[in-house]
Protein backbone atom coordinates (compact mmCIF):
# COMPACT_ATOMS: atom_id res chain seq x y z
CA UNK A 1 0.00 0.00 0.00
CA UNK A 2 2.67 2.47 1.07
CA UNK A 3 4.74 1.47 -1.95
CA UNK A 4 1.79 2.10 -4.28
CA UNK A 5 1.14 5.49 -2.73
CA UNK A 6 4.81 6.49 -2.89
CA UNK A 7 5.31 5.37 -6.48
CA UNK A 8 2.15 6.92 -7.92
CA UNK A 9 2.63 10.18 -5.98
CA UNK A 10 6.22 10.56 -7.17
CA UNK A 11 5.29 9.86 -10.82
CA UNK A 12 2.25 12.17 -10.75
CA UNK A 13 4.15 14.86 -8.84
CA UNK A 14 7.06 14.89 -11.28
CA UNK A 15 4.71 15.01 -14.29
CA UNK A 16 2.64 17.87 -12.85
CA UNK A 17 5.72 19.68 -11.51
CA UNK A 18 7.46 19.69 -14.88
CA UNK A 19 4.22 20.82 -16.53
CA UNK A 20 3.86 23.60 -13.93
CA UNK A 21 7.46 24.71 -14.43
CA UNK A 22 6.92 25.02 -18.20
CA UNK A 23 3.60 26.90 -17.89
CA UNK A 24 5.06 29.21 -15.23
CA UNK A 25 8.22 29.95 -17.23
CA UNK A 26 6.08 30.83 -20.20
CA UNK A 27 3.23 32.78 -18.60
CA UNK A 28 4.03 33.77 -15.00
CA UNK A 29 7.77 34.03 -14.21
CA UNK A 30 8.39 36.82 -16.79
CA UNK A 31 5.97 38.98 -14.79
CA UNK A 32 7.76 38.08 -11.53
CA UNK A 33 10.93 39.34 -13.19
CA UNK A 34 9.16 42.47 -14.39
CA UNK A 35 7.93 43.10 -10.85
CA UNK A 36 11.52 42.87 -9.66
CA UNK A 37 12.41 45.77 -11.95
CA UNK A 38 10.15 47.90 -9.74
CA UNK A 39 11.48 46.25 -6.58
CA UNK A 40 15.06 47.14 -7.50
CA UNK A 41 14.13 50.63 -8.72
CA UNK A 42 15.19 49.92 -12.30
CA UNK A 43 11.65 50.93 -13.22
CA UNK A 44 9.58 53.49 -11.36
CA UNK A 45 5.85 54.01 -11.49
CA UNK A 46 4.63 57.46 -10.41
CA UNK A 47 8.13 58.88 -10.67
CA UNK A 48 9.24 62.02 -8.86
CA UNK A 49 7.96 64.15 -11.74
CA UNK A 50 4.49 62.86 -10.88
CA UNK A 51 4.03 60.95 -14.12
CA UNK A 52 2.06 57.72 -13.65
CA UNK A 53 3.66 56.19 -16.73
CA UNK A 54 6.29 53.48 -16.76
CA UNK A 55 7.53 51.24 -19.53
CA UNK A 56 5.76 47.95 -20.07
CA UNK A 57 7.30 44.65 -21.10
CA UNK A 58 8.74 41.66 -19.26
CA UNK A 59 12.35 40.51 -19.41
CA UNK A 60 12.84 37.26 -21.31
CA UNK A 61 13.39 34.10 -19.29
CA UNK A 62 16.16 33.23 -21.74
CA UNK A 63 18.30 36.14 -20.55
CA UNK A 64 19.43 34.30 -17.45
CA UNK A 65 18.58 30.61 -17.93
CA UNK A 66 20.47 29.34 -14.87
CA UNK A 67 18.21 31.38 -12.59
CA UNK A 68 15.25 29.15 -13.43
CA UNK A 69 16.76 25.73 -12.66
CA UNK A 70 16.20 25.72 -8.89
CA UNK A 71 12.67 27.19 -8.96
CA UNK A 72 11.76 24.55 -11.57
CA UNK A 73 13.15 21.85 -9.26
CA UNK A 74 11.15 23.31 -6.39
CA UNK A 75 8.03 23.23 -8.53
CA UNK A 76 8.54 19.47 -8.86
CA UNK A 77 9.05 19.18 -5.07
CA UNK A 78 5.90 21.23 -4.44
CA UNK A 79 3.71 19.18 -6.75
CA UNK A 80 5.15 15.92 -5.39
CA UNK A 81 4.08 17.14 -1.95
CA UNK A 82 0.61 17.94 -3.25
CA UNK A 83 0.51 14.55 -5.02
CA UNK A 84 1.20 12.76 -1.71
CA UNK A 85 -1.71 14.57 -0.08
CA UNK A 86 -4.03 13.93 -3.02
CA UNK A 87 -3.24 10.23 -3.35
CA UNK A 88 -3.61 9.84 0.42
CA UNK A 89 -7.08 11.34 -0.02
CA UNK A 90 -7.88 9.06 -2.94
CA UNK A 91 -6.71 5.99 -0.99
CA UNK A 92 -8.80 7.06 2.01
CA UNK A 93 -11.88 7.52 -0.20
CA UNK A 94 -11.33 4.06 -1.71
CA UNK A 95 -11.11 2.53 1.76
CA UNK A 96 -14.61 3.77 2.39
CA UNK A 97 -15.90 2.27 -0.83
CA UNK A 98 -15.78 5.33 -3.11
CA UNK A 99 -14.78 4.57 -6.66
CA UNK A 100 -12.15 6.49 -8.58
CA UNK A 101 -11.82 7.16 -12.31
CA UNK A 102 -9.67 9.38 -14.46
CA UNK A 103 -12.54 11.89 -14.73
CA UNK A 104 -13.02 11.93 -10.98
CA UNK A 105 -9.28 12.55 -10.74
CA UNK A 106 -9.77 15.77 -12.71
CA UNK A 107 -12.42 16.83 -10.19
CA UNK A 108 -10.02 16.00 -7.35
CA UNK A 109 -7.54 18.29 -9.09
CA UNK A 110 -10.03 21.13 -9.39
CA UNK A 111 -10.91 20.74 -5.71
CA UNK A 112 -7.18 20.93 -4.93
CA UNK A 113 -7.02 24.16 -6.92
CA UNK A 114 -9.98 25.61 -5.01
CA UNK A 115 -8.47 24.50 -1.68
CA UNK A 116 -4.85 25.52 -2.13
CA UNK A 117 -5.05 28.44 -4.59
CA UNK A 118 -8.48 29.97 -5.14
CA UNK A 119 -9.73 30.18 -1.55
CA UNK A 120 -6.45 31.64 -0.18
CA UNK A 121 -6.41 34.06 -3.16
CA UNK A 122 -9.66 35.59 -1.93
CA UNK A 123 -7.81 37.04 1.08
CA UNK A 124 -4.26 37.10 -0.25
CA UNK A 125 -4.08 37.29 -4.05
CA UNK A 126 -0.92 35.99 -5.74
CA UNK A 127 1.63 38.61 -4.84
CA UNK A 128 3.94 40.29 -7.30
CA UNK A 129 7.42 41.21 -6.04
CA UNK A 130 7.37 44.92 -5.09
CA UNK A 131 4.13 44.45 -3.15
CA UNK A 132 4.86 44.96 0.56
CA UNK A 133 2.57 42.88 2.77
CA UNK A 134 2.00 42.07 6.43
CA UNK A 135 4.43 39.88 8.36
CA UNK A 136 4.99 36.57 6.59
CA UNK A 137 4.29 34.32 9.62
CA UNK A 138 0.77 35.71 10.03
CA UNK A 139 0.07 35.23 6.33
CA UNK A 140 1.37 31.65 6.40
CA UNK A 141 -0.89 30.88 9.36
CA UNK A 142 -3.95 32.32 7.62
CA UNK A 143 -3.05 30.42 4.44
CA UNK A 144 -2.86 27.18 6.43
CA UNK A 145 -6.16 27.84 8.20
CA UNK A 146 -7.88 28.61 4.90
CA UNK A 147 -6.49 25.47 3.25
CA UNK A 148 -7.56 23.22 6.15
CA UNK A 149 -11.07 24.73 6.36
CA UNK A 150 -11.67 24.73 2.59
CA UNK A 151 -10.30 21.20 2.16
CA UNK A 152 -12.48 19.90 5.00
CA UNK A 153 -15.51 21.70 3.56
CA UNK A 154 -15.02 20.21 0.07
CA UNK A 155 -14.53 16.77 1.65
CA UNK A 156 -17.85 17.17 3.50
CA UNK A 157 -19.61 18.31 0.33
CA UNK A 158 -18.20 15.39 -1.70
CA UNK A 159 -18.61 12.61 0.85
CA UNK A 160 -21.13 13.92 3.39
CA UNK A 161 -24.51 12.25 3.52
CA UNK A 162 -26.99 14.78 4.85
CA UNK A 163 -28.01 18.39 5.16
CA UNK A 164 -26.12 18.92 8.40
CA UNK A 165 -22.75 18.06 6.82
CA UNK A 166 -23.61 20.36 3.91
CA UNK A 167 -24.40 23.22 6.29
CA UNK A 168 -21.19 22.53 8.23
CA UNK A 169 -19.28 22.64 4.95
CA UNK A 170 -20.79 26.01 4.03
CA UNK A 171 -19.82 27.39 7.44
CA UNK A 172 -16.26 26.07 7.09
CA UNK A 173 -15.93 27.70 3.67
CA UNK A 174 -16.74 31.12 5.13
CA UNK A 175 -14.86 30.96 8.46
CA UNK A 176 -11.39 32.02 7.19
CA UNK A 177 -12.84 34.89 5.15
CA UNK A 178 -15.04 36.21 7.94
CA UNK A 179 -12.01 36.01 10.24
CA UNK A 180 -10.12 37.81 7.48
CA UNK A 181 -6.62 37.60 6.02
CA UNK A 182 -3.88 39.78 7.53
CA UNK A 183 -3.70 43.05 5.60
CA UNK A 184 -1.84 46.32 5.80
CA UNK A 185 -3.92 49.41 6.55
CA UNK A 186 -2.29 51.30 3.71
CA UNK A 187 -1.66 50.49 0.04
CA UNK A 188 2.04 50.29 -0.46
CA UNK A 189 2.67 48.54 -3.78
CA UNK A 190 4.99 50.40 -6.09
CA UNK A 191 4.64 48.26 -9.23
CA UNK A 192 2.17 49.19 -11.96
CA UNK A 193 -1.30 47.98 -10.89
CA UNK A 194 -1.99 46.56 -14.36
CA UNK A 195 1.04 44.31 -13.98
CA UNK A 196 -0.01 43.14 -10.50
CA UNK A 197 -3.52 42.32 -11.76
CA UNK A 198 -2.25 40.49 -14.84
CA UNK A 199 0.20 38.54 -12.68
CA UNK A 200 -2.52 37.46 -10.22
CA UNK A 201 -4.82 36.35 -13.04
CA UNK A 202 -2.11 34.46 -14.89
CA UNK A 203 -0.89 32.77 -11.70
CA UNK A 204 -4.41 31.53 -10.85
CA UNK A 205 -5.04 30.35 -14.42
CA UNK A 206 -1.70 28.50 -14.48
CA UNK A 207 -2.33 26.79 -11.14
CA UNK A 208 -5.89 25.85 -12.24
CA UNK A 209 -4.40 24.09 -15.22
CA UNK A 210 -1.60 22.37 -13.33
CA UNK A 211 -3.83 21.26 -10.45
CA UNK A 212 -6.28 19.69 -12.90
CA UNK A 213 -3.36 17.94 -14.58
CA UNK A 214 -2.13 16.78 -11.16
CA UNK A 215 -5.55 15.32 -10.33
CA UNK A 216 -5.67 13.46 -13.62
CA UNK A 217 -2.10 12.20 -13.25
CA UNK A 218 -2.68 11.03 -9.65
CA UNK A 219 -5.80 9.08 -10.62
CA UNK A 220 -4.12 7.61 -13.69
CA UNK A 221 -0.97 6.40 -11.90
CA UNK A 222 -2.89 5.23 -8.83
CA UNK A 223 -5.36 3.17 -10.91
CA UNK A 224 -2.65 1.84 -13.24
CA UNK A 225 -0.33 0.70 -10.45
CA UNK A 226 -3.23 -1.04 -8.71
CA UNK A 227 -4.16 -2.91 -11.90
CA UNK A 228 -0.61 -4.08 -12.66
CA UNK B 1 -12.30 -29.89 13.60
CA UNK B 2 -14.56 -27.07 14.67
CA UNK B 3 -11.76 -25.55 16.70
CA UNK B 4 -9.53 -25.62 13.65
CA UNK B 5 -12.11 -23.77 11.61
CA UNK B 6 -12.46 -21.14 14.27
CA UNK B 7 -8.71 -20.79 14.42
CA UNK B 8 -8.45 -20.36 10.65
CA UNK B 9 -11.19 -17.75 10.76
CA UNK B 10 -9.45 -15.90 13.55
CA UNK B 11 -6.17 -15.90 11.64
CA UNK B 12 -7.97 -14.63 8.52
CA UNK B 13 -9.61 -11.84 10.50
CA UNK B 14 -6.28 -10.95 12.04
CA UNK B 15 -4.68 -10.78 8.59
CA UNK B 16 -7.50 -8.48 7.42
CA UNK B 17 -6.94 -6.19 10.38
CA UNK B 18 -3.18 -6.09 9.78
CA UNK B 19 -3.74 -5.28 6.13
CA UNK B 20 -6.18 -2.49 7.03
CA UNK B 21 -3.68 -1.06 9.52
CA UNK B 22 -0.93 -1.18 6.91
CA UNK B 23 -3.22 0.69 4.53
CA UNK B 24 -3.97 3.36 7.10
CA UNK B 25 -0.28 3.65 7.99
CA UNK B 26 0.47 4.18 4.30
CA UNK B 27 -2.08 6.96 4.10
CA UNK B 28 -0.81 8.67 7.27
CA UNK B 29 2.79 8.28 6.05
CA UNK B 30 1.89 9.87 2.69
CA UNK B 31 0.21 12.83 4.41
CA UNK B 32 3.27 13.42 6.61
CA UNK B 33 5.66 13.12 3.69
CA UNK B 34 3.54 15.49 1.58
CA UNK B 35 3.40 18.05 4.39
CA UNK B 36 7.18 17.85 4.82
CA UNK B 37 7.82 18.44 1.11
CA UNK B 38 5.37 21.37 1.03
CA UNK B 39 6.91 22.92 4.12
CA UNK B 40 10.40 22.81 2.64
CA UNK B 41 9.35 24.02 -0.81
CA UNK B 42 6.81 26.65 0.17
CA UNK B 43 7.17 27.67 3.80
CA UNK B 44 10.73 27.32 5.13
CA UNK B 45 12.16 30.80 5.63
CA UNK B 46 15.86 29.84 5.71
CA UNK B 47 17.54 32.23 3.26
CA UNK B 48 18.92 29.54 0.98
CA UNK B 49 15.51 27.85 0.64
CA UNK B 50 13.83 31.17 0.08
CA UNK B 51 16.32 32.32 -2.54
CA UNK B 52 16.26 29.12 -4.55
CA UNK B 53 12.49 28.71 -4.59
CA UNK B 54 11.65 32.44 -4.80
CA UNK B 55 10.15 32.68 -8.31
CA UNK B 56 8.16 29.48 -7.85
CA UNK B 57 6.77 30.66 -4.52
CA UNK B 58 5.52 33.83 -6.16
CA UNK B 59 4.10 31.97 -9.16
CA UNK B 60 2.32 29.44 -6.91
CA UNK B 61 1.12 32.15 -4.50
CA UNK B 62 2.77 30.84 -1.35
CA UNK B 63 3.01 33.65 1.21
CA UNK B 64 6.53 34.88 0.46
CA UNK B 65 8.76 37.38 2.33
CSV table of C-alpha atoms in Angstrom, one decimal:
chain,number,residue,atom,x,y,z
A,1,UNK,CA,0.0,0.0,0.0
A,2,UNK,CA,2.7,2.5,1.1
A,3,UNK,CA,4.7,1.5,-1.9
A,4,UNK,CA,1.8,2.1,-4.3
A,5,UNK,CA,1.1,5.5,-2.7
A,6,UNK,CA,4.8,6.5,-2.9
A,7,UNK,CA,5.3,5.4,-6.5
A,8,UNK,CA,2.2,6.9,-7.9
A,9,UNK,CA,2.6,10.2,-6.0
A,10,UNK,CA,6.2,10.6,-7.2
A,11,UNK,CA,5.3,9.9,-10.8
A,12,UNK,CA,2.2,12.2,-10.8
A,13,UNK,CA,4.2,14.9,-8.8
A,14,UNK,CA,7.1,14.9,-11.3
A,15,UNK,CA,4.7,15.0,-14.3
A,16,UNK,CA,2.6,17.9,-12.9
A,17,UNK,CA,5.7,19.7,-11.5
A,18,UNK,CA,7.5,19.7,-14.9
A,19,UNK,CA,4.2,20.8,-16.5
A,20,UNK,CA,3.9,23.6,-13.9
A,21,UNK,CA,7.5,24.7,-14.4
A,22,UNK,CA,6.9,25.0,-18.2
A,23,UNK,CA,3.6,26.9,-17.9
A,24,UNK,CA,5.1,29.2,-15.2
A,25,UNK,CA,8.2,29.9,-17.2
A,26,UNK,CA,6.1,30.8,-20.2
A,27,UNK,CA,3.2,32.8,-18.6
A,28,UNK,CA,4.0,33.8,-15.0
A,29,UNK,CA,7.8,34.0,-14.2
A,30,UNK,CA,8.4,36.8,-16.8
A,31,UNK,CA,6.0,39.0,-14.8
A,32,UNK,CA,7.8,38.1,-11.5
A,33,UNK,CA,10.9,39.3,-13.2
A,34,UNK,CA,9.2,42.5,-14.4
A,35,UNK,CA,7.9,43.1,-10.8
A,36,UNK,CA,11.5,42.9,-9.7
A,37,UNK,CA,12.4,45.8,-11.9
A,38,UNK,CA,10.2,47.9,-9.7
A,39,UNK,CA,11.5,46.2,-6.6
A,40,UNK,CA,15.1,47.1,-7.5
A,41,UNK,CA,14.1,50.6,-8.7
A,42,UNK,CA,15.2,49.9,-12.3
A,43,UNK,CA,11.6,50.9,-13.2
A,44,UNK,CA,9.6,53.5,-11.4
A,45,UNK,CA,5.8,54.0,-11.5
A,46,UNK,CA,4.6,57.5,-10.4
A,47,UNK,CA,8.1,58.9,-10.7
A,48,UNK,CA,9.2,62.0,-8.9
A,49,UNK,CA,8.0,64.1,-11.7
A,50,UNK,CA,4.5,62.9,-10.9
A,51,UNK,CA,4.0,60.9,-14.1
A,52,UNK,CA,2.1,57.7,-13.6
A,53,UNK,CA,3.7,56.2,-16.7
A,54,UNK,CA,6.3,53.5,-16.8
A,55,UNK,CA,7.5,51.2,-19.5
A,56,UNK,CA,5.8,47.9,-20.1
A,57,UNK,CA,7.3,44.6,-21.1
A,58,UNK,CA,8.7,41.7,-19.3
A,59,UNK,CA,12.4,40.5,-19.4
A,60,UNK,CA,12.8,37.3,-21.3
A,61,UNK,CA,13.4,34.1,-19.3
A,62,UNK,CA,16.2,33.2,-21.7
A,63,UNK,CA,18.3,36.1,-20.5
A,64,UNK,CA,19.4,34.3,-17.5
A,65,UNK,CA,18.6,30.6,-17.9
A,66,UNK,CA,20.5,29.3,-14.9
A,67,UNK,CA,18.2,31.4,-12.6
A,68,UNK,CA,15.3,29.1,-13.4
A,69,UNK,CA,16.8,25.7,-12.7
A,70,UNK,CA,16.2,25.7,-8.9
A,71,UNK,CA,12.7,27.2,-9.0
A,72,UNK,CA,11.8,24.6,-11.6
A,73,UNK,CA,13.2,21.8,-9.3
A,74,UNK,CA,11.2,23.3,-6.4
A,75,UNK,CA,8.0,23.2,-8.5
A,76,UNK,CA,8.5,19.5,-8.9
A,77,UNK,CA,9.0,19.2,-5.1
A,78,UNK,CA,5.9,21.2,-4.4
A,79,UNK,CA,3.7,19.2,-6.7
A,80,UNK,CA,5.2,15.9,-5.4
A,81,UNK,CA,4.1,17.1,-2.0
A,82,UNK,CA,0.6,17.9,-3.3
A,83,UNK,CA,0.5,14.5,-5.0
A,84,UNK,CA,1.2,12.8,-1.7
A,85,UNK,CA,-1.7,14.6,-0.1
A,86,UNK,CA,-4.0,13.9,-3.0
A,87,UNK,CA,-3.2,10.2,-3.3
A,88,UNK,CA,-3.6,9.8,0.4
A,89,UNK,CA,-7.1,11.3,0.0
A,90,UNK,CA,-7.9,9.1,-2.9
A,91,UNK,CA,-6.7,6.0,-1.0
A,92,UNK,CA,-8.8,7.1,2.0
A,93,UNK,CA,-11.9,7.5,-0.2
A,94,UNK,CA,-11.3,4.1,-1.7
A,95,UNK,CA,-11.1,2.5,1.8
A,96,UNK,CA,-14.6,3.8,2.4
A,97,UNK,CA,-15.9,2.3,-0.8
A,98,UNK,CA,-15.8,5.3,-3.1
A,99,UNK,CA,-14.8,4.6,-6.7
A,100,UNK,CA,-12.1,6.5,-8.6
A,101,UNK,CA,-11.8,7.2,-12.3
A,102,UNK,CA,-9.7,9.4,-14.5
A,103,UNK,CA,-12.5,11.9,-14.7
A,104,UNK,CA,-13.0,11.9,-11.0
A,105,UNK,CA,-9.3,12.5,-10.7
A,106,UNK,CA,-9.8,15.8,-12.7
A,107,UNK,CA,-12.4,16.8,-10.2
A,108,UNK,CA,-10.0,16.0,-7.4
A,109,UNK,CA,-7.5,18.3,-9.1
A,110,UNK,CA,-10.0,21.1,-9.4
A,111,UNK,CA,-10.9,20.7,-5.7
A,112,UNK,CA,-7.2,20.9,-4.9
A,113,UNK,CA,-7.0,24.2,-6.9
A,114,UNK,CA,-10.0,25.6,-5.0
A,115,UNK,CA,-8.5,24.5,-1.7
A,116,UNK,CA,-4.8,25.5,-2.1
A,117,UNK,CA,-5.1,28.4,-4.6
A,118,UNK,CA,-8.5,30.0,-5.1
A,119,UNK,CA,-9.7,30.2,-1.5
A,120,UNK,CA,-6.4,31.6,-0.2
A,121,UNK,CA,-6.4,34.1,-3.2
A,122,UNK,CA,-9.7,35.6,-1.9
A,123,UNK,CA,-7.8,37.0,1.1
A,124,UNK,CA,-4.3,37.1,-0.2
A,125,UNK,CA,-4.1,37.3,-4.1
A,126,UNK,CA,-0.9,36.0,-5.7
A,127,UNK,CA,1.6,38.6,-4.8
A,128,UNK,CA,3.9,40.3,-7.3
A,129,UNK,CA,7.4,41.2,-6.0
A,130,UNK,CA,7.4,44.9,-5.1
A,131,UNK,CA,4.1,44.5,-3.1
A,132,UNK,CA,4.9,45.0,0.6
A,133,UNK,CA,2.6,42.9,2.8
A,134,UNK,CA,2.0,42.1,6.4
A,135,UNK,CA,4.4,39.9,8.4
A,136,UNK,CA,5.0,36.6,6.6
A,137,UNK,CA,4.3,34.3,9.6
A,138,UNK,CA,0.8,35.7,10.0
A,139,UNK,CA,0.1,35.2,6.3
A,140,UNK,CA,1.4,31.6,6.4
A,141,UNK,CA,-0.9,30.9,9.4
A,142,UNK,CA,-4.0,32.3,7.6
A,143,UNK,CA,-3.1,30.4,4.4
A,144,UNK,CA,-2.9,27.2,6.4
A,145,UNK,CA,-6.2,27.8,8.2
A,146,UNK,CA,-7.9,28.6,4.9
A,147,UNK,CA,-6.5,25.5,3.3
A,148,UNK,CA,-7.6,23.2,6.2
A,149,UNK,CA,-11.1,24.7,6.4
A,150,UNK,CA,-11.7,24.7,2.6
A,151,UNK,CA,-10.3,21.2,2.2
A,152,UNK,CA,-12.5,19.9,5.0
A,153,UNK,CA,-15.5,21.7,3.6
A,154,UNK,CA,-15.0,20.2,0.1
A,155,UNK,CA,-14.5,16.8,1.7
A,156,UNK,CA,-17.8,17.2,3.5
A,157,UNK,CA,-19.6,18.3,0.3
A,158,UNK,CA,-18.2,15.4,-1.7
A,159,UNK,CA,-18.6,12.6,0.9
A,160,UNK,CA,-21.1,13.9,3.4
A,161,UNK,CA,-24.5,12.3,3.5
A,162,UNK,CA,-27.0,14.8,4.9
A,163,UNK,CA,-28.0,18.4,5.2
A,164,UNK,CA,-26.1,18.9,8.4
A,165,UNK,CA,-22.8,18.1,6.8
A,166,UNK,CA,-23.6,20.4,3.9
A,167,UNK,CA,-24.4,23.2,6.3
A,168,UNK,CA,-21.2,22.5,8.2
A,169,UNK,CA,-19.3,22.6,4.9
A,170,UNK,CA,-20.8,26.0,4.0
A,171,UNK,CA,-19.8,27.4,7.4
A,172,UNK,CA,-16.3,26.1,7.1
A,173,UNK,CA,-15.9,27.7,3.7
A,174,UNK,CA,-16.7,31.1,5.1
A,175,UNK,CA,-14.9,31.0,8.5
A,176,UNK,CA,-11.4,32.0,7.2
A,177,UNK,CA,-12.8,34.9,5.1
A,178,UNK,CA,-15.0,36.2,7.9
A,179,UNK,CA,-12.0,36.0,10.2
A,180,UNK,CA,-10.1,37.8,7.5
A,181,UNK,CA,-6.6,37.6,6.0
A,182,UNK,CA,-3.9,39.8,7.5
A,183,UNK,CA,-3.7,43.1,5.6
A,184,UNK,CA,-1.8,46.3,5.8
A,185,UNK,CA,-3.9,49.4,6.6
A,186,UNK,CA,-2.3,51.3,3.7
A,187,UNK,CA,-1.7,50.5,0.0
A,188,UNK,CA,2.0,50.3,-0.5
A,189,UNK,CA,2.7,48.5,-3.8
A,190,UNK,CA,5.0,50.4,-6.1
A,191,UNK,CA,4.6,48.3,-9.2
A,192,UNK,CA,2.2,49.2,-12.0
A,193,UNK,CA,-1.3,48.0,-10.9
A,194,UNK,CA,-2.0,46.6,-14.4
A,195,UNK,CA,1.0,44.3,-14.0
A,196,UNK,CA,0.0,43.1,-10.5
A,197,UNK,CA,-3.5,42.3,-11.8
A,198,UNK,CA,-2.2,40.5,-14.8
A,199,UNK,CA,0.2,38.5,-12.7
A,200,UNK,CA,-2.5,37.5,-10.2
A,201,UNK,CA,-4.8,36.4,-13.0
A,202,UNK,CA,-2.1,34.5,-14.9
A,203,UNK,CA,-0.9,32.8,-11.7
A,204,UNK,CA,-4.4,31.5,-10.9
A,205,UNK,CA,-5.0,30.3,-14.4
A,206,UNK,CA,-1.7,28.5,-14.5
A,207,UNK,CA,-2.3,26.8,-11.1
A,208,UNK,CA,-5.9,25.9,-12.2
A,209,UNK,CA,-4.4,24.1,-15.2
A,210,UNK,CA,-1.6,22.4,-13.3
A,211,UNK,CA,-3.8,21.3,-10.4
A,212,UNK,CA,-6.3,19.7,-12.9
A,213,UNK,CA,-3.4,17.9,-14.6
A,214,UNK,CA,-2.1,16.8,-11.2
A,215,UNK,CA,-5.5,15.3,-10.3
A,216,UNK,CA,-5.7,13.5,-13.6
A,217,UNK,CA,-2.1,12.2,-13.2
A,218,UNK,CA,-2.7,11.0,-9.7
A,219,UNK,CA,-5.8,9.1,-10.6
A,220,UNK,CA,-4.1,7.6,-13.7
A,221,UNK,CA,-1.0,6.4,-11.9
A,222,UNK,CA,-2.9,5.2,-8.8
A,223,UNK,CA,-5.4,3.2,-10.9
A,224,UNK,CA,-2.6,1.8,-13.2
A,225,UNK,CA,-0.3,0.7,-10.4
A,226,UNK,CA,-3.2,-1.0,-8.7
A,227,UNK,CA,-4.2,-2.9,-11.9
A,228,UNK,CA,-0.6,-4.1,-12.7
B,1,UNK,CA,-12.3,-29.9,13.6
B,2,UNK,CA,-14.6,-27.1,14.7
B,3,UNK,CA,-11.8,-25.6,16.7
B,4,UNK,CA,-9.5,-25.6,13.7
B,5,UNK,CA,-12.1,-23.8,11.6
B,6,UNK,CA,-12.5,-21.1,14.3
B,7,UNK,CA,-8.7,-20.8,14.4
B,8,UNK,CA,-8.4,-20.4,10.6
B,9,UNK,CA,-11.2,-17.8,10.8
B,10,UNK,CA,-9.4,-15.9,13.5
B,11,UNK,CA,-6.2,-15.9,11.6
B,12,UNK,CA,-8.0,-14.6,8.5
B,13,UNK,CA,-9.6,-11.8,10.5
B,14,UNK,CA,-6.3,-10.9,12.0
B,15,UNK,CA,-4.7,-10.8,8.6
B,16,UNK,CA,-7.5,-8.5,7.4
B,17,UNK,CA,-6.9,-6.2,10.4
B,18,UNK,CA,-3.2,-6.1,9.8
B,19,UNK,CA,-3.7,-5.3,6.1
B,20,UNK,CA,-6.2,-2.5,7.0
B,21,UNK,CA,-3.7,-1.1,9.5
B,22,UNK,CA,-0.9,-1.2,6.9
B,23,UNK,CA,-3.2,0.7,4.5
B,24,UNK,CA,-4.0,3.4,7.1
B,25,UNK,CA,-0.3,3.6,8.0
B,26,UNK,CA,0.5,4.2,4.3
B,27,UNK,CA,-2.1,7.0,4.1
B,28,UNK,CA,-0.8,8.7,7.3
B,29,UNK,CA,2.8,8.3,6.0
B,30,UNK,CA,1.9,9.9,2.7
B,31,UNK,CA,0.2,12.8,4.4
B,32,UNK,CA,3.3,13.4,6.6
B,33,UNK,CA,5.7,13.1,3.7
B,34,UNK,CA,3.5,15.5,1.6
B,35,UNK,CA,3.4,18.0,4.4
B,36,UNK,CA,7.2,17.8,4.8
B,37,UNK,CA,7.8,18.4,1.1
B,38,UNK,CA,5.4,21.4,1.0
B,39,UNK,CA,6.9,22.9,4.1
B,40,UNK,CA,10.4,22.8,2.6
B,41,UNK,CA,9.3,24.0,-0.8
B,42,UNK,CA,6.8,26.6,0.2
B,43,UNK,CA,7.2,27.7,3.8
B,44,UNK,CA,10.7,27.3,5.1
B,45,UNK,CA,12.2,30.8,5.6
B,46,UNK,CA,15.9,29.8,5.7
B,47,UNK,CA,17.5,32.2,3.3
B,48,UNK,CA,18.9,29.5,1.0
B,49,UNK,CA,15.5,27.9,0.6
B,50,UNK,CA,13.8,31.2,0.1
B,51,UNK,CA,16.3,32.3,-2.5
B,52,UNK,CA,16.3,29.1,-4.5
B,53,UNK,CA,12.5,28.7,-4.6
B,54,UNK,CA,11.6,32.4,-4.8
B,55,UNK,CA,10.1,32.7,-8.3
B,56,UNK,CA,8.2,29.5,-7.9
B,57,UNK,CA,6.8,30.7,-4.5
B,58,UNK,CA,5.5,33.8,-6.2
B,59,UNK,CA,4.1,32.0,-9.2
B,60,UNK,CA,2.3,29.4,-6.9
B,61,UNK,CA,1.1,32.1,-4.5
B,62,UNK,CA,2.8,30.8,-1.3
B,63,UNK,CA,3.0,33.6,1.2
B,64,UNK,CA,6.5,34.9,0.5
B,65,UNK,CA,8.8,37.4,2.3
